PDB file of C-alpha atoms (C1' of nucleotides) in Angstrom:
ATOM      1  CA  MET H   1       7.102  -3.787   0.572  1.00  0.00           C
ATOM      2  CA  PRO H   2       5.471  -2.004   3.630  1.00  0.00           C
ATOM      3  CA  GLU H   3       6.105  -2.755   7.074  1.00  0.00           C
ATOM      4  CA  LEU H   4       5.932  -0.554  10.174  1.00  0.00           C
ATOM      5  CA  PRO H   5       9.243   1.326   9.284  1.00  0.00           C
ATOM      6  CA  GLU H   6       7.703   2.151   5.625  1.00  0.00           C
ATOM      7  CA  VAL H   7       4.294   3.004   6.382  1.00  0.00           C
ATOM      8  CA  GLU H   8       5.574   5.449   9.665  1.00  0.00           C
ATOM      9  CA  ILE H   9       7.770   6.964   6.766  1.00  0.00           C
ATOM     10  CA  ALA H  10       4.473   7.142   4.929  1.00  0.00           C
ATOM     11  CA  ALA H  11       2.728   8.853   7.376  1.00  0.00           C
ATOM     12  CA  ARG H  12       5.598  11.582   8.258  1.00  0.00           C
ATOM     13  CA  ASN H  13       5.528  12.733   4.180  1.00  0.00           C
ATOM     14  CA  LEU H  14       1.363  12.454   3.720  1.00  0.00           C
ATOM     15  CA  ARG H  15       1.759  14.742   7.230  1.00  0.00           C
ATOM     16  CA  ARG H  16       4.206  16.958   5.520  1.00  0.00           C
ATOM     17  CA  TRP H  17       1.776  17.061   2.173  1.00  0.00           C
ATOM     18  CA  LEU H  18      -1.404  17.155   3.183  1.00  0.00           C
ATOM     19  CA  ALA H  19      -2.138  18.248   6.949  1.00  0.00           C
ATOM     20  CA  GLY H  20      -3.933  21.529   6.830  1.00  0.00           C
ATOM     21  CA  GLN H  21      -4.523  21.216   3.388  1.00  0.00           C
ATOM     22  CA  LYS H  22      -8.030  21.149   1.305  1.00  0.00           C
ATOM     23  CA  ILE H  23      -8.216  18.107  -0.740  1.00  0.00           C
ATOM     24  CA  VAL H  24      -9.795  20.300  -3.790  1.00  0.00           C
ATOM     25  CA  ALA H  25     -10.213  17.635  -5.624  1.00  0.00           C
ATOM     26  CA  ALA H  26     -10.546  13.694  -5.441  1.00  0.00           C
ATOM     27  CA  ARG H  27     -10.042  10.820  -8.044  1.00  0.00           C
ATOM     28  CA  ILE H  28     -10.680   7.023  -6.692  1.00  0.00           C
ATOM     29  CA  PRO H  29     -11.176   4.389  -9.682  1.00  0.00           C
ATOM     30  CA  ALA H  30     -13.025   1.213  -8.660  1.00  0.00           C
ATOM     31  CA  THR H  31     -10.795  -1.469  -7.918  1.00  0.00           C
ATOM     32  CA  ARG H  32     -10.506  -4.277  -5.726  1.00  0.00           C
ATOM     33  CA  ILE H  33      -8.729  -2.219  -2.828  1.00  0.00           C
ATOM     34  CA  LEU H  34     -12.178  -0.501  -2.201  1.00  0.00           C
ATOM     35  CA  ARG H  35     -13.870  -3.796  -0.913  1.00  0.00           C
ATOM     36  CA  GLY H  36     -16.746  -2.068  -3.199  1.00  0.00           C
ATOM     37  CA  ALA H  37     -17.297   0.856  -1.591  1.00  0.00           C
ATOM     38  CA  ALA H  38     -18.509   3.097  -4.364  1.00  0.00           C
ATOM     39  CA  ALA H  39     -15.966   5.034  -5.692  1.00  0.00           C
ATOM     40  CA  PRO H  40     -18.262   8.172  -6.745  1.00  0.00           C
ATOM     41  CA  ALA H  41     -19.468   8.275  -2.851  1.00  0.00           C
ATOM     42  CA  LEU H  42     -15.921   8.565  -2.062  1.00  0.00           C
ATOM     43  CA  GLU H  43     -14.894  11.078  -3.661  1.00  0.00           C
ATOM     44  CA  LYS H  44     -17.723  13.235  -2.960  1.00  0.00           C
ATOM     45  CA  ARG H  45     -17.411  12.650   0.288  1.00  0.00           C
ATOM     46  CA  LEU H  46     -13.343  13.993   0.381  1.00  0.00           C
ATOM     47  CA  SER H  47     -13.848  16.847  -2.151  1.00  0.00           C
ATOM     48  CA  GLY H  48     -13.653  19.939  -0.632  1.00  0.00           C
ATOM     49  CA  ARG H  49     -12.519  18.537   2.818  1.00  0.00           C
ATOM     50  CA  LYS H  50     -10.036  19.721   5.096  1.00  0.00           C
ATOM     51  CA  VAL H  51      -7.035  17.133   6.075  1.00  0.00           C
ATOM     52  CA  THR H  52      -7.119  17.922   9.914  1.00  0.00           C
ATOM     53  CA  ALA H  53      -4.417  14.924  10.840  1.00  0.00           C
ATOM     54  CA  VAL H  54      -2.275  11.876   9.720  1.00  0.00           C
ATOM     55  CA  GLU H  55      -1.880   8.555  12.192  1.00  0.00           C
ATOM     56  CA  ARG H  56      -0.296   5.437  11.741  1.00  0.00           C
ATOM     57  CA  ARG H  57      -0.894   2.832  13.872  1.00  0.00           C
ATOM     58  CA  GLY H  58       0.678  -0.697  12.776  1.00  0.00           C
ATOM     59  CA  LYS H  59       0.719  -1.089   8.889  1.00  0.00           C
ATOM     60  CA  TRP H  60      -2.269   1.157   8.848  1.00  0.00           C
ATOM     61  CA  LEU H  61      -2.349   4.576   8.093  1.00  0.00           C
ATOM     62  CA  ARG H  62      -5.482   7.026   8.694  1.00  0.00           C
ATOM     63  CA  LEU H  63      -6.185  10.224   7.526  1.00  0.00           C
ATOM     64  CA  GLY H  64      -8.257  12.957   9.591  1.00  0.00           C
ATOM     65  CA  VAL H  65     -10.565  14.649   6.786  1.00  0.00           C
ATOM     66  CA  ASP H  66     -13.362  17.102   8.333  1.00  0.00           C
ATOM     67  CA  ARG H  67     -15.247  14.507  10.480  1.00  0.00           C
ATOM     68  CA  ASP H  68     -14.201  10.801   8.851  1.00  0.00           C
ATOM     69  CA  TRP H  69     -11.406   9.213   8.492  1.00  0.00           C
ATOM     70  CA  LEU H  70      -9.511   7.368   4.991  1.00  0.00           C
ATOM     71  CA  TYR H  71      -7.702   4.580   5.924  1.00  0.00           C
ATOM     72  CA  SER H  72      -5.429   3.357   4.116  1.00  0.00           C
ATOM     73  CA  HIS H  73      -3.388  -0.256   4.414  1.00  0.00           C
ATOM     74  CA  LEU H  74      -0.681  -0.826   1.808  1.00  0.00           C
ATOM     75  CA  GLY H  75      -0.662  -4.300   1.205  1.00  0.00           C
ATOM     76  CA  MET H  76       2.405  -5.444  -0.374  1.00  0.00           C
ATOM     77  CA  THR H  77       2.969  -2.764  -3.239  1.00  0.00           C
ATOM     78  CA  GLY H  78       0.892   0.324  -1.999  1.00  0.00           C
ATOM     79  CA  LYS H  79       3.099   3.702  -1.748  1.00  0.00           C
ATOM     80  CA  TRP H  80       1.823   7.212  -1.082  1.00  0.00           C
ATOM     81  CA  VAL H  81       3.842   9.413  -3.893  1.00  0.00           C
ATOM     82  CA  ARG H  82       3.695  13.366  -4.577  1.00  0.00           C
ATOM     83  CA  ARG H  83       3.360  14.812  -8.148  1.00  0.00           C
ATOM     84  CA  GLY H  84       2.639  17.637 -10.005  1.00  0.00           C
ATOM     85  CA  ARG H  85      -1.197  18.228 -10.772  1.00  0.00           C
ATOM     86  CA  ASP H  86      -0.913  18.221 -13.940  1.00  0.00           C
ATOM     87  CA  GLU H  87       1.070  14.951 -14.246  1.00  0.00           C
ATOM     88  CA  PRO H  88      -0.729  12.023 -15.928  1.00  0.00           C
ATOM     89  CA  ALA H  89      -2.144   8.848 -14.050  1.00  0.00           C
ATOM     90  CA  HIS H  90       0.793   6.377 -13.056  1.00  0.00           C
ATOM     91  CA  ARG H  91       0.016   3.317 -14.861  1.00  0.00           C
ATOM     92  CA  HIS H  92      -1.051   1.857 -11.108  1.00  0.00           C
ATOM     93  CA  GLU H  93      -2.519   5.145  -9.787  1.00  0.00           C
ATOM     94  CA  ARG H  94      -5.690   3.847  -7.652  1.00  0.00           C
ATOM     95  CA  ALA H  95      -6.031   6.953  -6.278  1.00  0.00           C
ATOM     96  CA  ARG H  96      -5.456  10.546  -6.356  1.00  0.00           C
ATOM     97  CA  LEU H  97      -5.828  13.613  -3.538  1.00  0.00           C
ATOM     98  CA  ASP H  98      -5.104  16.745  -5.233  1.00  0.00           C
ATOM     99  CA  VAL H  99      -4.353  19.580  -2.802  1.00  0.00           C
ATOM    100  CA  ALA H 100      -3.840  23.532  -4.168  1.00  0.00           C
ATOM    101  CA  ARG H 101       0.036  22.836  -5.422  1.00  0.00           C
ATOM    102  CA  ALA H 102       0.294  18.766  -5.694  1.00  0.00           C
ATOM    103  CA  SER H 103      -1.566  16.283  -6.089  1.00  0.00           C
ATOM    104  CA  VAL H 104      -0.622  13.157  -3.826  1.00  0.00           C
ATOM    105  CA  ARG H 105      -1.133   9.699  -5.421  1.00  0.00           C
ATOM    106  CA  TYR H 106      -1.593   6.144  -4.099  1.00  0.00           C
ATOM    107  CA  LEU H 107       0.084   3.508  -6.323  1.00  0.00           C
ATOM    108  CA  ASP H 108      -1.063  -0.270  -5.978  1.00  0.00           C
ATOM    109  CA  PRO H 109       0.206  -2.586  -9.095  1.00  0.00           C
ATOM    110  CA  ARG H 110      -0.671  -5.969  -6.739  1.00  0.00           C
ATOM    111  CA  LEU H 111      -4.138  -4.133  -5.355  1.00  0.00           C
ATOM    112  CA  PHE H 112      -3.228  -5.923  -2.355  1.00  0.00           C
ATOM    113  CA  GLY H 113      -3.804  -3.171  -0.366  1.00  0.00           C
ATOM    114  CA  ARG H 114      -7.076  -1.163   1.191  1.00  0.00           C
ATOM    115  CA  LEU H 115      -8.533   2.372   0.765  1.00  0.00           C
ATOM    116  CA  VAL H 116     -11.371   2.728   3.375  1.00  0.00           C
ATOM    117  CA  LEU H 117     -13.883   5.572   4.240  1.00  0.00           C
ATOM    118  CA  ARG H 118     -15.269   5.892   7.455  1.00  0.00           C
ATOM    119  CA  ALA H 119     -17.127   8.537  10.349  1.00  0.00           C
ATOM    120  CA  ARG H 120     -15.166   9.172  12.727  1.00  0.00           C
ATOM    121  CA  ASP H 121     -16.785   7.819  15.327  1.00  0.00           C
ATOM    122  CA  GLU H 122     -17.145   4.389  14.248  1.00  0.00           C
ATOM    123  CA  GLU H 123     -13.000   3.170  13.937  1.00  0.00           C
ATOM    124  CA  LEU H 124     -12.438   0.678  11.567  1.00  0.00           C
ATOM    125  CA  ALA H 125     -12.366  -2.678  13.457  1.00  0.00           C
ATOM    126  CA  ASP H 126      -9.266  -3.679  11.834  1.00  0.00           C
ATOM    127  CA  TRP H 127      -7.458  -1.194  13.792  1.00  0.00           C
ATOM    128  CA  ARG H 128      -9.470  -1.609  16.706  1.00  0.00           C
ATOM    129  CA  ALA H 129      -8.230  -5.121  16.893  1.00  0.00           C
ATOM    130  CA  LEU H 130      -4.499  -4.060  16.504  1.00  0.00           C
ATOM    131  CA  GLY H 131      -2.231  -5.212  19.561  1.00  0.00           C
ATOM    132  CA  ALA H 132       0.512  -3.071  20.654  1.00  0.00           C
ATOM    133  CA  ASP H 133       2.344  -0.881  18.430  1.00  0.00           C
ATOM    134  CA  PRO H 134       6.292  -0.239  19.116  1.00  0.00           C
ATOM    135  CA  LEU H 135       6.319   3.341  18.505  1.00  0.00           C
ATOM    136  CA  VAL H 136       3.119   4.713  19.287  1.00  0.00           C
ATOM    137  CA  ASP H 137       2.475   2.741  22.282  1.00  0.00           C
ATOM    138  CA  GLY H 138       6.098   1.084  23.021  1.00  0.00           C
ATOM    139  CA  LEU H 139       6.380  -2.205  23.924  1.00  0.00           C
ATOM    140  CA  ASP H 140       5.600  -3.807  27.189  1.00  0.00           C
ATOM    141  CA  ALA H 141       7.877  -7.540  28.306  1.00  0.00           C
ATOM    142  CA  ASP H 142       5.982  -8.386  30.773  1.00  0.00           C
ATOM    143  CA  ALA H 143       2.899  -7.875  29.118  1.00  0.00           C
ATOM    144  CA  LEU H 144       4.573  -9.355  25.450  1.00  0.00           C
ATOM    145  CA  GLY H 145       5.729 -12.506  27.885  1.00  0.00           C
ATOM    146  CA  ALA H 146       2.602 -12.831  29.573  1.00  0.00           C
ATOM    147  CA  THR H 147       0.454 -12.906  26.030  1.00  0.00           C
ATOM    148  CA  LEU H 148       2.912 -15.278  24.576  1.00  0.00           C
ATOM    149  CA  LYS H 149       2.809 -18.029  27.571  1.00  0.00           C
ATOM    150  CA  ARG H 150      -1.165 -18.060  26.353  1.00  0.00           C
ATOM    151  CA  THR H 151      -0.330 -19.752  23.285  1.00  0.00           C
ATOM    152  CA  SER H 152       0.960 -22.832  21.107  1.00  0.00           C
ATOM    153  CA  ARG H 153       2.258 -21.105  18.280  1.00  0.00           C
ATOM    154  CA  SER H 154       5.762 -20.596  16.939  1.00  0.00           C
ATOM    155  CA  ILE H 155       7.123 -17.171  18.076  1.00  0.00           C
ATOM    156  CA  LYS H 156       7.869 -15.862  14.403  1.00  0.00           C
ATOM    157  CA  GLU H 157       3.997 -16.709  13.550  1.00  0.00           C
ATOM    158  CA  VAL H 158       3.126 -14.332  17.050  1.00  0.00           C
ATOM    159  CA  LEU H 159       5.197 -11.857  15.379  1.00  0.00           C
ATOM    160  CA  LEU H 160       3.064 -11.563  12.030  1.00  0.00           C
ATOM    161  CA  ASP H 161       0.134 -11.381  14.179  1.00  0.00           C
ATOM    162  CA  GLN H 162      -1.163  -7.842  14.374  1.00  0.00           C
ATOM    163  CA  THR H 163      -3.336  -8.249  17.162  1.00  0.00           C
ATOM    164  CA  VAL H 164      -0.230  -9.301  19.206  1.00  0.00           C
ATOM    165  CA  ILE H 165       2.054  -6.776  18.068  1.00  0.00           C
ATOM    166  CA  ALA H 166       0.965  -3.987  15.456  1.00  0.00           C
ATOM    167  CA  GLY H 167       3.838  -3.508  12.221  1.00  0.00           C
ATOM    168  CA  VAL H 168       5.848  -5.764  12.512  1.00  0.00           C
ATOM    169  CA  GLY H 169       5.888  -8.155   9.335  1.00  0.00           C
ATOM    170  CA  ASN H 170       8.261 -11.087   8.150  1.00  0.00           C
ATOM    171  CA  ILE H 171      11.613  -8.949   7.898  1.00  0.00           C
ATOM    172  CA  GLN H 172      11.026  -6.835  10.906  1.00  0.00           C
ATOM    173  CA  ALA H 173      10.139 -10.419  12.615  1.00  0.00           C
ATOM    174  CA  THR H 174      13.254 -11.891  10.825  1.00  0.00           C
ATOM    175  CA  GLU H 175      15.168  -9.431  12.166  1.00  0.00           C
ATOM    176  CA  ALA H 176      14.268  -9.044  15.791  1.00  0.00           C
ATOM    177  CA  LEU H 177      14.714 -12.833  16.108  1.00  0.00           C
ATOM    178  CA  TRP H 178      18.403 -12.914  15.211  1.00  0.00           C
ATOM    179  CA  ARG H 179      19.110 -10.087  16.928  1.00  0.00           C
ATOM    180  CA  ALA H 180      17.606 -11.529  19.603  1.00  0.00           C
ATOM    181  CA  ARG H 181      19.422 -14.872  18.930  1.00  0.00           C
ATOM    182  CA  LEU H 182      15.790 -16.894  18.915  1.00  0.00           C
ATOM    183  CA  HIS H 183      15.215 -19.763  16.570  1.00  0.00           C
ATOM    184  CA  PRO H 184      11.967 -18.535  14.761  1.00  0.00           C
ATOM    185  CA  ALA H 185      10.418 -22.597  15.564  1.00  0.00           C
ATOM    186  CA  ARG H 186      11.021 -21.780  19.400  1.00  0.00           C
ATOM    187  CA  ARG H 187       7.291 -22.167  20.646  1.00  0.00           C
ATOM    188  CA  ALA H 188       6.450 -18.751  21.580  1.00  0.00           C
ATOM    189  CA  SER H 189       5.686 -20.073  25.393  1.00  0.00           C
ATOM    190  CA  SER H 190       9.227 -21.625  26.366  1.00  0.00           C
ATOM    191  CA  LEU H 191      10.709 -18.435  25.893  1.00  0.00           C
ATOM    192  CA  SER H 192      11.558 -17.092  29.598  1.00  0.00           C
ATOM    193  CA  ALA H 193      11.517 -13.520  30.861  1.00  0.00           C
ATOM    194  CA  ALA H 194      14.989 -12.683  29.762  1.00  0.00           C
ATOM    195  CA  GLU H 195      14.600 -13.812  26.475  1.00  0.00           C
ATOM    196  CA  VAL H 196      11.412 -12.074  25.796  1.00  0.00           C
ATOM    197  CA  ARG H 197      13.072  -9.214  26.999  1.00  0.00           C
ATOM    198  CA  ARG H 198      15.639  -9.510  24.304  1.00  0.00           C
ATOM    199  CA  LEU H 199      13.133  -9.769  21.377  1.00  0.00           C
ATOM    200  CA  VAL H 200      11.637  -6.520  22.650  1.00  0.00           C
ATOM    201  CA  LYS H 201      15.259  -4.858  22.202  1.00  0.00           C
ATOM    202  CA  GLY H 202      15.295  -6.979  19.057  1.00  0.00           C
ATOM    203  CA  ILE H 203      12.222  -5.247  17.610  1.00  0.00           C
ATOM    204  CA  GLU H 204      12.966  -1.839  19.027  1.00  0.00           C
ATOM    205  CA  ARG H 205      16.263  -1.744  17.284  1.00  0.00           C
ATOM    206  CA  SER H 206      15.725  -3.614  14.200  1.00  0.00           C
ATOM    207  CA  ILE H 207      12.624  -0.868  13.790  1.00  0.00           C
ATOM    208  CA  ALA H 208      15.070   1.994  14.558  1.00  0.00           C
ATOM    209  CA  ASP H 209      17.597   1.056  12.044  1.00  0.00           C
ATOM    210  CA  THR H 210      15.303   0.435   9.221  1.00  0.00           C
ATOM    211  CA  LEU H 211      13.455   3.500  10.201  1.00  0.00           C
ATOM    212  CA  ALA H 212      17.142   5.392   9.642  1.00  0.00           C
ATOM    213  CA  ASP H 213      18.077   4.258   6.585  1.00  0.00           C
ATOM    214  CA  GLU H 214      15.087   4.954   4.988  1.00  0.00           C
ATOM    215  CA  GLU H 215      14.617   8.644   6.179  1.00  0.00           C
ATOM    216  CA  GLY H 216      15.538  11.266   3.981  1.00  0.00           C
ATOM    217  CA  PRO H 217      13.882  13.942   1.456  1.00  0.00           C
ATOM    218  CA  GLU H 218      12.280  11.221  -0.619  1.00  0.00           C
ATOM    219  CA  ILE H 219      10.418   8.275  -0.273  1.00  0.00           C
ATOM    220  CA  THR H 220      12.847   5.151  -0.780  1.00  0.00           C
ATOM    221  CA  TYR H 221      11.958   1.621   0.459  1.00  0.00           C
ATOM    222  CA  VAL H 222      14.846  -0.150   1.115  1.00  0.00           C
ATOM    223  CA  GLU H 223      15.016  -3.041  -0.717  1.00  0.00           C
ATOM    224  CA  GLU H 224      14.091  -1.883  -4.287  1.00  0.00           C
ATOM    225  CA  PRO H 225      15.680  -3.283  -7.279  1.00  0.00           C
ATOM    226  CA  GLY H 226      18.914  -2.351  -7.627  1.00  0.00           C
ATOM    227  CA  ALA H 227      19.572  -0.932  -3.797  1.00  0.00           C
ATOM    228  CA  PRO H 228      21.705  -2.849  -1.434  1.00  0.00           C
ATOM    229  CA  ASN H 229      20.186  -4.792   0.952  1.00  0.00           C
ATOM    230  CA  PRO H 230      20.761  -2.790   4.484  1.00  0.00           C
ATOM    231  CA  PHE H 231      19.352  -6.098   6.469  1.00  0.00           C
ATOM    232  CA  ARG H 232      21.688  -8.660   8.775  1.00  0.00           C
ATOM    233  CA  VAL H 233      20.137 -11.575   7.500  1.00  0.00           C
ATOM    234  CA  TYR H 234      16.730 -11.032   5.976  1.00  0.00           C
ATOM    235  CA  ALA H 235      17.414 -12.437   2.040  1.00  0.00           C
ATOM    236  CA  ARG H 236      20.662 -13.805   3.154  1.00  0.00           C
ATOM    237  CA  ALA H 237      20.791 -17.080   2.434  1.00  0.00           C
ATOM    238  CA  GLY H 238      23.851 -19.159   1.643  1.00  0.00           C
ATOM    239  CA  GLU H 239      25.915 -15.656   3.311  1.00  0.00           C
ATOM    240  CA  PRO H 240      27.940 -15.471   6.596  1.00  0.00           C
ATOM    241  CA  CYS H 241      26.162 -14.784   9.700  1.00  0.00           C
ATOM    242  CA  PRO H 242      27.495 -11.124  10.250  1.00  0.00           C
ATOM    243  CA  ARG H 243      28.044 -11.881  14.102  1.00  0.00           C
ATOM    244  CA  CYS H 244      29.693 -15.283  14.033  1.00  0.00           C
ATOM    245  CA  GLY H 245      30.002 -16.227  10.315  1.00  0.00           C
ATOM    246  CA  ARG H 246      28.213 -19.592  10.261  1.00  0.00           C
ATOM    247  CA  ARG H 247      26.112 -19.498   6.926  1.00  0.00           C
ATOM    248  CA  ILE H 248      22.756 -18.637   7.076  1.00  0.00           C
ATOM    249  CA  GLU H 249      20.075 -20.925   6.436  1.00  0.00           C
ATOM    250  CA  ARG H 250      16.177 -20.671   5.181  1.00  0.00           C
ATOM    251  CA  ILE H 251      13.189 -22.331   6.714  1.00  0.00           C
ATOM    252  CA  VAL H 252      10.071 -21.778   5.874  1.00  0.00           C
ATOM    253  CA  GLN H 253       7.014 -21.901   8.606  1.00  0.00           C
ATOM    254  CA  ALA H 254       3.235 -21.297   7.281  1.00  0.00           C
ATOM    255  CA  GLY H 255       4.375 -20.230   3.902  1.00  0.00           C
ATOM    256  CA  ARG H 256       6.700 -17.790   5.339  1.00  0.00           C
ATOM    257  CA  SER H 257      10.393 -17.605   4.544  1.00  0.00           C
ATOM    258  CA  THR H 258      12.791 -17.106   7.675  1.00  0.00           C
ATOM    259  CA  THR H 259      16.545 -16.706   7.387  1.00  0.00           C
ATOM    260  CA  LEU H 260      18.734 -17.228  10.671  1.00  0.00           C
ATOM    261  CA  CYS H 261      21.912 -18.286  11.802  1.00  0.00           C
ATOM    262  CA  PRO H 262      21.700 -22.107  13.144  1.00  0.00           C
ATOM    263  CA  LYS H 263      24.678 -20.982  15.435  1.00  0.00           C
ATOM    264  CA  CYS H 264      23.106 -17.860  16.916  1.00  0.00           C
ATOM    265  CA  GLN H 265      19.621 -18.275  17.191  1.00  0.00           C
ATOM    266  CA  PRO H 266      19.594 -22.499  18.299  1.00  0.00           C
ATOM    267  CA  ARG H 267      16.296 -24.408  18.389  1.00  0.00           C
ATOM    268  CA  ALA H 268      16.640 -25.227  21.837  1.00  0.00           C
ATOM    269  CA  GLY H 269      16.754 -22.197  24.821  1.00  0.00           C
ATOM    270  CA  ARG H 270      19.984 -20.704  25.282  1.00  0.00           C
ATOM    271  CA  ASN H 271      20.040 -22.436  28.865  1.00  0.00           C
ATOM    272  CA  ALA H 272      19.303 -26.219  27.231  1.00  0.00           C
ATOM    273  CA  ARG H 273      22.628 -28.326  27.115  1.00  0.00           C
ATOM    274  CA  SER H 274      22.795 -29.739  23.868  1.00  0.00           C
ATOM    275  CA  ARG H 275      24.841 -33.030  23.693  1.00  0.00           C
ATOM    276  CA  PRO H 276      28.636 -32.152  23.632  1.00  0.00           C
TER     277      PRO H 276
ATOM    278  C1'  DA Z   1      -9.556 -23.346  18.007  1.00  0.00           C
ATOM    279  C1'  DA Z   2      -5.741 -24.182  15.433  1.00  0.00           C
ATOM    280  C1'  DC Z   3      -3.635 -25.032  11.324  1.00  0.00           C
ATOM    281  C1'  DG Z   4      -1.493 -25.810   6.581  1.00  0.00           C
ATOM    282  C1'  DG Z   5      -2.087 -24.193   2.230  1.00  0.00           C
ATOM    283  C1'  DA Z   6      -4.479 -21.584  -1.661  1.00  0.00           C
ATOM    284  C1'  DA Z   7      -5.619 -17.936  -3.030  1.00  0.00           C
ATOM    285  C1'  DC Z   8      -5.646 -12.530  -4.166  1.00  0.00           C
ATOM    286  C1'  DC Z   9      -2.224 -10.105  -8.173  1.00  0.00           C
ATOM    287  C1'  DT Z  10       1.782  -8.307 -10.726  1.00  0.00           C
ATOM    288  C1'  DG Z  11       6.540  -7.482 -11.412  1.00  0.00           C
ATOM    289  C1'  DA Z  12      11.352  -8.310 -11.206  1.00  0.00           C
ATOM    290  C1'  DA Z  13      14.660 -11.749 -11.271  1.00  0.00           C
ATOM    291  C1'  DA Z  14      16.714 -15.790 -11.922  1.00  0.00           C
ATOM    292  C1'  DG Z  15      16.783 -20.191 -14.654  1.00  0.00           C
ATOM    293  C1'  DC Z  16      17.042 -22.454 -19.228  1.00  0.00           C
TER     294       DC Z  16
ATOM    295  C1'  DT O   1      17.418 -12.430 -26.689  1.00  0.00           C
ATOM    296  C1'  DG O   2      12.931 -14.682 -25.235  1.00  0.00           C
ATOM    297  C1'  DC O   3      10.481 -17.825 -23.038  1.00  0.00           C
ATOM    298  C1'  DT O   4       9.513 -19.928 -18.242  1.00  0.00           C
ATOM    299  C1'  DT O   5       9.513 -20.169 -13.530  1.00  0.00           C
ATOM    300  C1'  DT O   6       9.920 -18.656  -9.134  1.00  0.00           C
ATOM    301  C1'  DC O   7       9.536 -15.326  -5.303  1.00  0.00           C
ATOM    302  C1'  DA O   8       8.000 -11.418  -3.345  1.00  0.00           C
ATOM    303  C1'  DG O   9       7.734  -7.524   3.064  1.00  0.00           C
ATOM    304  C1'  DG O  10       0.702  -7.680   2.793  1.00  0.00           C
ATOM    305  C1'  DT O  11      -4.460 -10.101   4.613  1.00  0.00           C
ATOM    306  C1'  DT O  12      -8.219 -13.414   4.300  1.00  0.00           C
ATOM    307  C1'  DC O  13     -10.407 -17.352   3.124  1.00  0.00           C
ATOM    308  C1'  DC O  14     -11.218 -22.532   3.013  1.00  0.00           C
ATOM    309  C1'  DG O  15     -10.659 -26.989   4.131  1.00  0.00           C
ATOM    310  C1'  DT O  16      -8.612 -30.329   7.433  1.00  0.00           C
TER     311       DT O  16
END
DNA sequence: AACGGAACCTGAAAGC
DNA sequence: TGCTTTCAGGTTCCGT
């Protein structure tokens, strides 16, 4: 369930658990998250090494392990958790890094995540291709506006493009568009400068709110089974818009669903006059 | 080049 | 209760 806020929480946790510590043992079974890399070689290259840094960019994490980077993408269901050294493997455990007094495990039932080891001086292409990260770099409305002018895609699609803005996924895109009062099907190039500024604020606020919700001593993924839905419109089709009360709708673009308020997020731009 | 759709997987929830 | 269907926040590949 990870988008930028969840991955940021994961980064903070990993920093607390691992930074400065020596990996005394690594256990990484061969699964598709390794994309064909040899598991035993990976274990060997990590064991006995020290974790010097934990970074996040977009939805990617990377651990500095001596002269290497261990890149981690959580896919749809990936999760780093801390367990006792003697705790048995979880059913969906795909990696474990043991340090002096704890054992950090990577769980991923659907195997959509990735784990890649690279020498520090050869940065992973996917990482390098990432666009501006809202927390690491901050967003520049003018620069974003210029990028949006150059595409024919819808604004929703562009928001999911990690090379434009890194870390925004379906939830954050949905929430940001609602906050900015923009219809997801609008052509990105049709947004005015003022609308782009609203969008930037929408993204920043949505991420900040989600982050605040998820902050806590234990890892809590918002929107896990049983938990209340903390979002304004995401997964709330049929409920009233929290701003105007109109019934929230759901549309599908390129196979991804977006919920929106048809009144707050008109298909035409704000200045366009609709018929009386 | 750009787009929609399917695929990759498992699990939870809803539907019957 | 239990079986079936639908849906899921990630990317990636394939055909048009």
